[in-house]
XYZ file of C-alpha atoms in Angstrom:
334
model
C -54.367 30.163 34.212
C -50.738 31.064 33.472
C -49.898 27.353 33.328
C -52.582 26.662 30.727
C -51.627 29.682 28.636
C -47.949 28.711 28.673
C -48.714 25.141 27.609
C -51.077 26.219 24.840
C -48.548 28.785 23.599
C -45.749 26.222 23.636
C -47.719 23.710 21.566
C -48.916 26.338 19.100
C -45.289 27.347 18.480
C -44.290 23.676 18.151
C -47.132 23.096 15.697
C -46.044 26.068 13.598
C -42.430 24.852 13.634
C -43.429 21.300 12.602
C -45.542 22.494 9.665
C -42.879 24.979 8.589
C -40.218 22.253 8.677
C -42.493 20.034 6.608
C -42.672 22.883 4.076
C -38.914 23.509 3.984
C -37.562 19.941 3.851
C -38.450 19.182 0.196
C -36.980 22.542 -0.821
C -33.697 21.677 0.930
C -33.328 18.350 -0.880
C -30.849 18.118 -3.759
C -32.536 18.429 -7.123
C -36.158 19.409 -7.609
C -38.657 17.045 -5.895
C -41.529 18.797 -7.666
C -39.990 18.115 -11.093
C -39.365 14.472 -10.118
C -42.968 14.102 -8.972
C -44.351 15.700 -12.140
C -42.199 13.409 -14.284
C -43.493 10.341 -12.466
C -47.067 11.589 -12.775
C -46.674 12.029 -16.539
C -45.342 8.477 -16.850
C -48.174 7.164 -14.664
C -50.629 9.074 -16.861
C -49.293 7.445 -20.015
C -47.522 10.576 -21.223
C -50.749 12.553 -21.427
C -50.701 16.180 -20.213
C -51.369 16.839 -16.527
C -53.934 19.407 -15.515
C -52.720 22.855 -14.544
C -54.385 22.476 -11.149
C -52.352 19.333 -10.420
C -49.120 21.071 -11.454
C -49.895 24.008 -9.147
C -50.733 21.667 -6.278
C -47.464 19.726 -6.651
C -45.290 22.836 -6.959
C -47.056 24.471 -4.025
C -46.530 21.449 -1.793
C -43.030 20.435 -2.890
C -41.233 23.044 -4.944
C -40.943 26.525 -6.326
C -43.741 27.995 -8.371
C -42.562 30.096 -11.285
C -42.409 33.776 -10.459
C -43.254 33.299 -6.778
C -41.085 34.034 -3.777
C -40.473 31.584 -0.933
C -42.823 33.608 1.260
C -45.603 33.378 -1.343
C -45.056 29.620 -1.554
C -45.205 29.394 2.237
C -48.530 31.240 2.378
C -49.903 29.099 -0.454
C -48.768 25.970 1.394
C -50.652 27.036 4.524
C -53.696 27.857 2.442
C -53.763 24.387 0.905
C -53.239 22.724 4.291
C -56.158 24.622 5.816
C -58.286 23.367 2.929
C -57.125 19.778 3.547
C -55.145 19.648 0.299
C -51.985 17.543 0.787
C -51.218 17.117 -2.906
C -51.428 14.246 -5.402
C -49.716 10.882 -4.958
C -47.335 9.923 -7.754
C -47.340 6.210 -6.924
C -51.141 6.026 -6.971
C -51.938 8.802 -9.424
C -54.410 10.485 -9.574
C -55.429 9.719 -5.977
C -55.134 12.703 -3.582
C -52.824 12.162 -0.616
C -55.593 13.119 1.809
C -57.836 10.328 0.529
C -55.070 7.726 0.761
C -54.295 8.713 4.361
C -58.003 8.781 5.255
C -58.396 5.253 3.848
C -55.367 3.840 5.706
C -55.816 5.688 9.004
C -58.825 3.707 10.358
C -56.968 0.412 9.843
C -53.931 1.593 11.791
C -55.910 3.286 14.564
C -58.090 0.188 15.028
C -55.264 -2.350 14.955
C -52.440 -0.545 16.749
C -54.798 1.405 19.030
C -56.622 -1.711 20.213
C -53.354 -3.644 20.601
C -51.799 -0.768 22.585
C -54.793 -0.573 24.931
C -54.854 -4.344 25.455
C -51.110 -4.411 26.090
C -51.363 -1.518 28.553
C -54.253 -3.041 30.510
C -52.623 -6.478 30.700
C -49.266 -5.010 31.690
C -50.699 -2.737 34.382
C -52.907 -5.441 35.932
C -50.149 -8.070 35.855
C -47.535 -5.585 37.082
C -49.739 -4.594 40.022
C -50.159 -8.224 41.061
C -46.477 -9.045 40.636
C -45.493 -5.965 42.654
C -48.032 -6.722 45.376
C -46.860 -10.369 45.644
C -43.175 -9.558 45.145
C -40.773 -12.333 46.039
C -43.183 -15.079 44.923
C -43.191 -17.214 41.779
C -45.021 -14.402 39.969
C -41.705 -12.551 39.719
C -40.802 -15.048 36.982
C -43.195 -13.168 34.692
C -40.758 -10.248 34.556
C -37.846 -12.027 32.782
C -40.262 -13.953 30.532
C -42.083 -10.857 29.258
C -38.817 -8.904 29.055
C -37.362 -11.655 26.870
C -40.432 -11.532 24.603
C -40.072 -7.768 24.367
C -36.462 -8.110 23.228
C -37.418 -10.322 20.269
C -37.431 -8.336 17.000
C -40.911 -7.529 15.700
C -40.374 -9.082 12.268
C -38.994 -12.339 13.682
C -41.885 -12.742 16.131
C -44.360 -11.977 13.348
C -42.772 -14.594 11.086
C -42.876 -17.195 13.888
C -46.593 -16.538 14.486
C -47.271 -16.818 10.752
C -45.321 -20.082 10.511
C -47.189 -21.641 13.447
C -50.766 -20.375 13.187
C -51.048 -19.800 9.442
C -48.690 -22.231 7.698
C -48.621 -25.188 10.087
C -52.076 -25.029 11.714
C -53.912 -23.100 9.006
C -56.033 -21.300 11.601
C -55.462 -17.664 10.642
C -54.824 -15.759 7.384
C -51.291 -14.715 6.528
C -51.673 -11.272 4.929
C -54.151 -8.482 4.313
C -56.752 -6.627 6.330
C -59.713 -8.687 5.048
C -60.575 -11.420 2.575
C -60.199 -9.739 -0.824
C -61.776 -12.731 -2.595
C -64.924 -12.521 -0.491
C -65.047 -8.720 -0.766
C -63.488 -7.858 -4.149
C -65.189 -4.434 -4.250
C -63.473 -3.302 -1.049
C -64.570 -2.761 2.552
C -68.270 -3.098 3.346
C -70.347 -2.192 6.401
C -71.555 -5.753 7.002
C -71.104 -8.217 9.892
C -69.316 -10.633 7.550
C -66.746 -7.976 6.614
C -66.081 -6.993 10.252
C -65.621 -10.672 11.134
C -63.136 -11.046 8.284
C -61.264 -7.901 9.377
C -61.180 -9.148 12.978
C -59.725 -12.519 11.996
C -57.080 -10.871 9.787
C -56.092 -8.510 12.646
C -55.497 -11.253 15.224
C -51.910 -12.115 14.268
C -50.695 -8.500 13.813
C -52.348 -7.507 17.091
C -50.835 -10.492 18.905
C -47.390 -9.495 17.619
C -47.761 -5.965 19.000
C -49.188 -7.113 22.361
C -46.532 -9.776 22.972
C -43.740 -7.371 22.056
C -44.922 -4.490 24.248
C -46.648 -5.931 27.320
C -43.319 -6.588 29.065
C -42.441 -2.895 29.286
C -45.741 -1.984 30.951
C -45.487 -4.940 33.350
C -41.923 -4.147 34.412
C -42.614 -0.445 34.910
C -45.775 -1.054 36.921
C -44.122 -3.747 39.022
C -41.215 -1.489 39.989
C -43.532 1.442 40.803
C -45.740 -0.870 42.853
C -42.780 -2.063 44.933
C -41.674 1.531 45.495
C -45.191 2.669 46.421
C -45.618 -0.168 48.916
C -42.791 1.366 50.958
C -44.472 4.804 51.181
C -45.676 6.074 54.552
C -49.337 6.346 53.567
C -49.408 2.657 52.572
C -47.747 1.622 55.832
C -50.255 3.778 57.719
C -53.149 2.105 55.916
C -51.755 -1.299 56.854
C -51.352 -0.210 60.485
C -55.001 0.898 60.559
C -56.042 -2.620 59.618
C -57.610 -1.821 56.236
C -58.448 -4.730 53.969
C -55.492 -5.823 51.785
C -57.628 -5.516 48.655
C -58.444 -1.885 49.503
C -54.783 -1.076 50.198
C -53.723 -2.730 46.957
C -56.312 -0.974 44.797
C -56.996 2.425 46.371
C -53.574 3.197 47.824
C -50.816 1.274 46.048
C -51.967 0.514 42.491
C -53.760 3.824 42.022
C -50.659 5.904 42.768
C -48.209 3.505 41.131
C -50.072 3.701 37.820
C -49.719 7.496 37.384
C -46.306 7.378 35.622
C -47.603 4.593 33.353
C -50.595 6.737 32.387
C -48.229 9.387 31.058
C -46.390 6.790 29.003
C -49.711 5.410 27.781
C -50.767 8.836 26.514
C -47.529 9.195 24.558
C -47.906 5.652 23.201
C -51.404 6.519 21.962
C -49.913 9.517 20.172
C -47.632 7.191 18.224
C -50.511 4.848 17.360
C -51.078 6.782 14.136
C -47.516 6.024 13.026
C -48.528 2.403 13.062
C -46.305 -0.577 13.587
C -44.345 -0.271 10.357
C -42.595 -3.643 10.502
C -45.718 -5.524 11.575
C -47.881 -3.933 8.891
C -45.229 -4.638 6.264
C -44.864 -8.313 7.253
C -48.619 -8.898 7.204
C -49.290 -6.530 4.251
C -51.797 -4.816 6.501
C -53.404 -1.785 4.774
C -52.438 0.746 7.431
C -50.488 3.965 7.617
C -47.196 2.202 8.353
C -47.387 0.226 5.115
C -48.406 3.389 3.259
C -45.301 5.125 4.606
C -43.040 2.306 3.409
C -44.596 2.457 -0.060
C -44.159 6.232 -0.245
C -40.463 5.981 0.673
C -39.817 3.136 -1.770
C -41.594 5.018 -4.572
C -40.042 8.417 -3.733
C -43.576 9.766 -3.413
C -42.654 13.076 -1.744
C -46.210 14.385 -1.398
C -47.379 11.178 0.284
C -44.338 11.137 2.571
C -45.021 14.725 3.598
C -48.670 14.002 4.268
C -47.975 10.925 6.398
C -45.234 12.640 8.417
C -47.474 15.642 8.985
C -50.362 13.517 10.274
C -48.035 11.624 12.623
C -46.500 14.865 13.926
C -49.875 16.469 14.585
C -51.150 13.378 16.388
C -48.093 13.115 18.645
C -48.345 16.819 19.519
C -52.064 16.469 20.286
C -51.457 13.447 22.528
C -48.682 15.214 24.463
C -50.858 18.317 24.830
C -53.743 16.290 26.282
C -51.392 14.492 28.689
C -49.991 17.849 29.853
C -53.498 19.112 30.528
C -54.455 15.870 32.293
C -51.388 16.063 34.527
C -52.280 19.637 35.376
C -55.617 18.436 36.710
C -54.252 15.349 38.493
C -51.239 16.935 40.192
C -51.552 20.596 41.305
C -47.781 20.715 41.847
C -47.313 20.632 38.076
C -49.302 23.851 37.730
C -47.309 25.525 40.474
C -43.956 24.418 39.029
C -45.033 25.374 35.494
């Protein structure tokens, strides 16, 4: 029980610190981000007056409200966060930041999440086989996948576009779906999901090719190390089937460190693959982050960073709890 309480307390303090830092950063910037945002909003609105509610939201999120202390601003900031109010975007005025993030988040989670899972499964399965049959021709997979992992994301993405889109004409170059077929936006139809699937193939392939080598190498090395453990040698001496030794004894224990890394990788799924999404103009959170930085959209930047921070903390918290169940020594040491 003490272990669980300590972990929960640690993450609650970390969560408070992350949100507080998100509150303080705009107020530590030179100049007045709130005034900059309000000026951009007025220009985006054609010079027409902005509602008092919008002004209060911007100043509460980014800057000082007239006649209010820093503590009052801090409490107001927490109040708006608990209501789901992340402010108004200046680059896409008058769209609320929360709506923009909610629209981009499913694209990133689907694309990067699916690609991360596929990469992990392929890497673990291939790494287990390469480690089990170490010293054979399968070991050549390690330098090949490591070389692919070392290739820059943007260069690999451009190569895939040049081959499969420009030369062969098999796959679309940019976008998350066919905007000419669906000009009104996403629809819940089989035709739309097919279009989204086809548009996601190249970005997903870029992520899988660039990341599978790390999982394969890590699993292969752990597999080789596990094969030398006493309990594996004992299982071999007892005459157990090789398939049972490989699956139940070697691969099962060798995959535990990779599971921890997989949990952390899932936490960063929300951040998206910024370069990949930018190259393919994919409508995910990574592309939204780039646009917010280029447009100096402070409210949108804050909202995106906050969502990423919360997701990473949640993923690490779940992995800590999972490790506590899997390995009792963690609870004793904690």
